[in-house]
Short mmCIF file of C-alpha atoms in Angstrom, two decimals:
data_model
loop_
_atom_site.label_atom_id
_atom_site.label_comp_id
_atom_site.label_asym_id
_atom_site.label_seq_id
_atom_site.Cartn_x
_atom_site.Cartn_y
_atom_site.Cartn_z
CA UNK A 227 0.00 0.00 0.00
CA UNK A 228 0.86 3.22 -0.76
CA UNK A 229 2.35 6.56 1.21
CA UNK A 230 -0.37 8.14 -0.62
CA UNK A 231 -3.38 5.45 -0.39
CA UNK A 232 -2.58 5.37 3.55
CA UNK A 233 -2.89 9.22 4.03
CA UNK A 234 -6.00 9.04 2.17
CA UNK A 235 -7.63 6.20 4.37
CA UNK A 236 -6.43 7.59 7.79
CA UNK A 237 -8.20 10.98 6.39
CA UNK A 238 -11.51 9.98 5.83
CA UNK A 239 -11.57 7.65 9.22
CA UNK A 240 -10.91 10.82 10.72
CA UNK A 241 -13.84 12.57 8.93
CA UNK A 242 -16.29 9.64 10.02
CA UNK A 243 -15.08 10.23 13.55
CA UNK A 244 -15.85 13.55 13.31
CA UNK A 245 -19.33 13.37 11.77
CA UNK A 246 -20.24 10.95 14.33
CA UNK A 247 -19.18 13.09 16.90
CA UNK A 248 -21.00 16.23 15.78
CA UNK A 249 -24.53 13.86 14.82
CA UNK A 250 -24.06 12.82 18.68
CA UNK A 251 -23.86 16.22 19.58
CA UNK A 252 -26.83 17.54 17.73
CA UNK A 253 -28.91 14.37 18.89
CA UNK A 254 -28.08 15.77 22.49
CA UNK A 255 -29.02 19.24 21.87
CA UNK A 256 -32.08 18.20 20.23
CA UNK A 257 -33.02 15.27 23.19
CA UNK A 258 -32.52 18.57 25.65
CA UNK A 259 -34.62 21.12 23.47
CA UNK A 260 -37.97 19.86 25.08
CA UNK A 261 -37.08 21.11 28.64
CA UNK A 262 -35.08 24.14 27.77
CA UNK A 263 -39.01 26.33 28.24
CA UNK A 264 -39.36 24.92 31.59
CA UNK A 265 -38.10 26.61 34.78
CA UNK A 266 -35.29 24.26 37.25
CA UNK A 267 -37.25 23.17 40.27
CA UNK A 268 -34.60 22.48 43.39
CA UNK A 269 -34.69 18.83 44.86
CA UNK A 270 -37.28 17.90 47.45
CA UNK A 271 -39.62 20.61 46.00
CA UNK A 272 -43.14 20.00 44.33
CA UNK A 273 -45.23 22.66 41.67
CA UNK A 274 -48.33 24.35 41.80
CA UNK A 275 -49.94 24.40 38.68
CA UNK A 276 -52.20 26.69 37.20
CA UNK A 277 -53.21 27.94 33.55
CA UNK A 278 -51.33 30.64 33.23
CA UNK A 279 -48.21 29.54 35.30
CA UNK A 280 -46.27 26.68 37.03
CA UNK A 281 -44.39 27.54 40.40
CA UNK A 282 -42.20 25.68 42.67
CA UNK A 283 -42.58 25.56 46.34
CA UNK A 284 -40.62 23.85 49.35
CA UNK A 285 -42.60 20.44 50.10
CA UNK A 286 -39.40 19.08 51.94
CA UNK A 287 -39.50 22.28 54.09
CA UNK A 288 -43.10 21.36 55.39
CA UNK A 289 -45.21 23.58 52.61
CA UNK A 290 -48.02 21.07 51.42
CA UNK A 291 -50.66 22.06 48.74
CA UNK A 292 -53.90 23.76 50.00
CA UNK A 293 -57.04 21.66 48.43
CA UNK A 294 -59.30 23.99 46.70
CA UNK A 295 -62.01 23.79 48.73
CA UNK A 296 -59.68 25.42 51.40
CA UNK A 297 -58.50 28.56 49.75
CA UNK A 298 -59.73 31.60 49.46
CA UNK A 299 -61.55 32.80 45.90
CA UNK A 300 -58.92 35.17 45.35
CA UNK A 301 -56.43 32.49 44.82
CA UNK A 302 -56.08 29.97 42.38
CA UNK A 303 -53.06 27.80 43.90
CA UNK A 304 -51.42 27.83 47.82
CA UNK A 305 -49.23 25.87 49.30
CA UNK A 306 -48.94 26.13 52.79
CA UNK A 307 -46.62 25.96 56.12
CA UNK A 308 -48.33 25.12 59.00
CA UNK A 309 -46.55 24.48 62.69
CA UNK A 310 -48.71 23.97 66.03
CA UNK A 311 -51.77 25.53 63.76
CA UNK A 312 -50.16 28.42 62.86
CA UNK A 313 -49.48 29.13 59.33
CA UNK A 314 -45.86 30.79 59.24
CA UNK A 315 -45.38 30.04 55.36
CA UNK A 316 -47.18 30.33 52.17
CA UNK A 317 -46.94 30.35 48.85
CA UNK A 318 -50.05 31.58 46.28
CA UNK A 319 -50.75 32.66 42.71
CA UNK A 320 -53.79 35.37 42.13
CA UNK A 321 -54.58 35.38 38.08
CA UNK A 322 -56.37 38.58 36.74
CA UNK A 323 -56.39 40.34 40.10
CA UNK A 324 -56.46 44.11 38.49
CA UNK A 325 -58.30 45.20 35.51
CA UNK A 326 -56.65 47.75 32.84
CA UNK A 327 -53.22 45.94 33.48
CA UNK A 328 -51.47 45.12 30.12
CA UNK A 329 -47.36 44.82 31.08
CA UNK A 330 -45.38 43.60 34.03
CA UNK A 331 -44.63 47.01 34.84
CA UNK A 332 -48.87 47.28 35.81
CA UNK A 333 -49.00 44.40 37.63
CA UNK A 334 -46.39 45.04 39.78
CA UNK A 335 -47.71 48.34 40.62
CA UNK A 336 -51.36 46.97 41.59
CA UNK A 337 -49.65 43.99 43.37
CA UNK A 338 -47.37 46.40 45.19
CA UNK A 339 -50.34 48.45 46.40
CA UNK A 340 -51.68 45.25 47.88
CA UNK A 341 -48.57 44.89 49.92
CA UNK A 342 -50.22 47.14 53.22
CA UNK A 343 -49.21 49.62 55.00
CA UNK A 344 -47.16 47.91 57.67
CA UNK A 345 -44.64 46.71 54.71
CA UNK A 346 -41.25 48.22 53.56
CA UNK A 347 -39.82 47.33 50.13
CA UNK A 348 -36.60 46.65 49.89
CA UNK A 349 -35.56 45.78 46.44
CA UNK A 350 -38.08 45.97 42.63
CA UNK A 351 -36.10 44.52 39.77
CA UNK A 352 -37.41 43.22 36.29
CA UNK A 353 -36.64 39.57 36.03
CA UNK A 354 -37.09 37.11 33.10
CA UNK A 355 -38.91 33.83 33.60
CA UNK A 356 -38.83 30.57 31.97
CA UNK A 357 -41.28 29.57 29.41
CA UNK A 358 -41.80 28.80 25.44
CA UNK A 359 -40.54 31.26 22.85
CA UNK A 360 -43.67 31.74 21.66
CA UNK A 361 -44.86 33.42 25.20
CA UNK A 362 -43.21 36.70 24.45
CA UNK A 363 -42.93 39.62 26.17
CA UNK A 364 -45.05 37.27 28.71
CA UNK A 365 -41.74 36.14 30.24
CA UNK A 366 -40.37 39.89 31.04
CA UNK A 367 -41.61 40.33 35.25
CA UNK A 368 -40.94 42.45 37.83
CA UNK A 369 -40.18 41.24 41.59
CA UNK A 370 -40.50 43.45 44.79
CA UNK A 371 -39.06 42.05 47.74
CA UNK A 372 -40.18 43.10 50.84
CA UNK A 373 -40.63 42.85 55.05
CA UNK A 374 -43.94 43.47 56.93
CA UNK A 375 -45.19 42.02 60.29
CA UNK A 376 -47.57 39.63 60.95
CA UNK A 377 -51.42 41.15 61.98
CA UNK A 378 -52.41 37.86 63.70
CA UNK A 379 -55.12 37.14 61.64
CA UNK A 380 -56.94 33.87 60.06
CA UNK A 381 -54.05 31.23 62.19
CA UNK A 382 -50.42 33.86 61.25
CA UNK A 383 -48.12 34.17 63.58
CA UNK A 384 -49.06 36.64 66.55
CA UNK A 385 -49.37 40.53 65.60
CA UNK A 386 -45.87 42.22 65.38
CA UNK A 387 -44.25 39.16 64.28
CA UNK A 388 -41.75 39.83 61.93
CA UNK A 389 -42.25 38.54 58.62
CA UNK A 390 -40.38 38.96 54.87
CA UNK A 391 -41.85 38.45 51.31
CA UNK A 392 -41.02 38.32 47.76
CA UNK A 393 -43.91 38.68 44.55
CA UNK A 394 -43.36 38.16 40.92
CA UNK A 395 -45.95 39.93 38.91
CA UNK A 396 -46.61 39.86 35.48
CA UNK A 397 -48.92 39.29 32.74
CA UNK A 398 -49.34 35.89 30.65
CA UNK A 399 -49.48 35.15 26.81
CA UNK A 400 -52.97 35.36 26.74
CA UNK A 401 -52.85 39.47 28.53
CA UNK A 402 -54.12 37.40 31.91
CA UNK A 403 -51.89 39.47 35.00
CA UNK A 404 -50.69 37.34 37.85
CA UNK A 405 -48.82 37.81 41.11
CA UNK A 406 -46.83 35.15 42.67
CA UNK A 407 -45.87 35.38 46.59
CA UNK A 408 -44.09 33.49 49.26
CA UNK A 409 -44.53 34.92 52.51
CA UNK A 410 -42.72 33.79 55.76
CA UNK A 411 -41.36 34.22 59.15
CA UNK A 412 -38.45 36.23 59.26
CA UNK A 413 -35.51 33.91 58.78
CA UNK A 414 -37.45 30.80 57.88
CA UNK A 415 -36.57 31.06 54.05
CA UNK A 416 -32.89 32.13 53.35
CA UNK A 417 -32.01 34.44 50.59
CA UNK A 418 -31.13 31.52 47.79
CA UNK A 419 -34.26 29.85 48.70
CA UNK A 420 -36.30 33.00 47.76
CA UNK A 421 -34.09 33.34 44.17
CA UNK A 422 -34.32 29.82 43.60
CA UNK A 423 -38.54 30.68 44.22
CA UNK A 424 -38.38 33.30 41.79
CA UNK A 425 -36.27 31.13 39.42
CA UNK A 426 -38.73 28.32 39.32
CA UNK A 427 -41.66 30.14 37.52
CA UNK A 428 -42.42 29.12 34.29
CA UNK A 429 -44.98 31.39 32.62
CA UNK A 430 -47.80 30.06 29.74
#
């Protein structure tokens, strides 16, 4: 055999090597593509679903699904803390709570109103949510965090307690708004556990 004839056949193993390894490639990309929409969801944590949005809360931190007999109108998803009765976390979607909203930027301001007086905000920053290409400007949001006390009310914690917050409002692909809040005792929830809240909305 040839100098020349063994170049040759060395060269175009190495091309089927390579086309194998780029197919393999693409067939992983495309195997991945179907989750890509869907918001990351930390381990031991369960979803609340609803039609305009999907949102993670803490199961293995206690927070159990409210049936829907159980919750208020107002709300069409809760999950719930409860200790000795007392219900020192929750987490709860409201879908078309304000009329004449049309952007993220209106639902945060008639979410933000709901907040109550005995609030303070401490940070409002437009964040991006998971979801389909095809959901638009849908996925632009705005979150407020916040601190407030308890008022003692319907099994909270006792009046004055100290409590902090976070909402993500926004409105859906079809113009529905929502509002997305986890509310708890002050130094229950940790500062990654409230990003990683925010982080596991995907919006329809």
């Amino acid at each position: 055999m040839s100098a020349r004839t063994r170049n040759r056949r060395q060269a175009l193993r190495r091309m089927t090597v390579l086309t194998g390894a780029v197919v393999a490639a693409a067939v992983l990309l495309t195997g991945c593509g179907g989750d890509a929409d869907k918001a990351s969801v930390p381990e031991g944590w369960d979803t609340l679903e609803t039609g305009s949005l999907s949102v993670g809360y803490p199961k293995s931190e206690g927070y159990a699904e409210q049936p829907a007999g159980e919750r208020a109108k107002a709300n069409a998803a809760v999950a719930l803390k409860e200790e000795n009765g007392i219900r020192t976390g929750m987490v709860s979607v409201q879908l078309d709570f304000a009329t004449g909203v049309r952007d993220a930027a209106g639902a945060a301001a008639a979410a933000g109103a709901g907040i109550g007086l005995n609030s303070t905000r401490k940070a409002t920053d437009d964040v991006r949510l998971a979801g389909p290409d095809d959901a638009g400007e849908a996925r632009e949001a705005r979150r407020i965090d916040y601190d407030f006390t308890a008022d003692g009310q319907e099994d909270t914690p006792n009046r004055g307690t100290p409590m902090t917050g976070v909402l993500v409002a926004g409105v859906d692909s079809k113009g529905v708004p929502f509002v997305v809040r986890l509310n708890a005792v002050k130094g229950a929830v940790e500062a990654e556990d409230l990003d990683a809240f925010v982080g596991s909305i995907t919006v329809r």
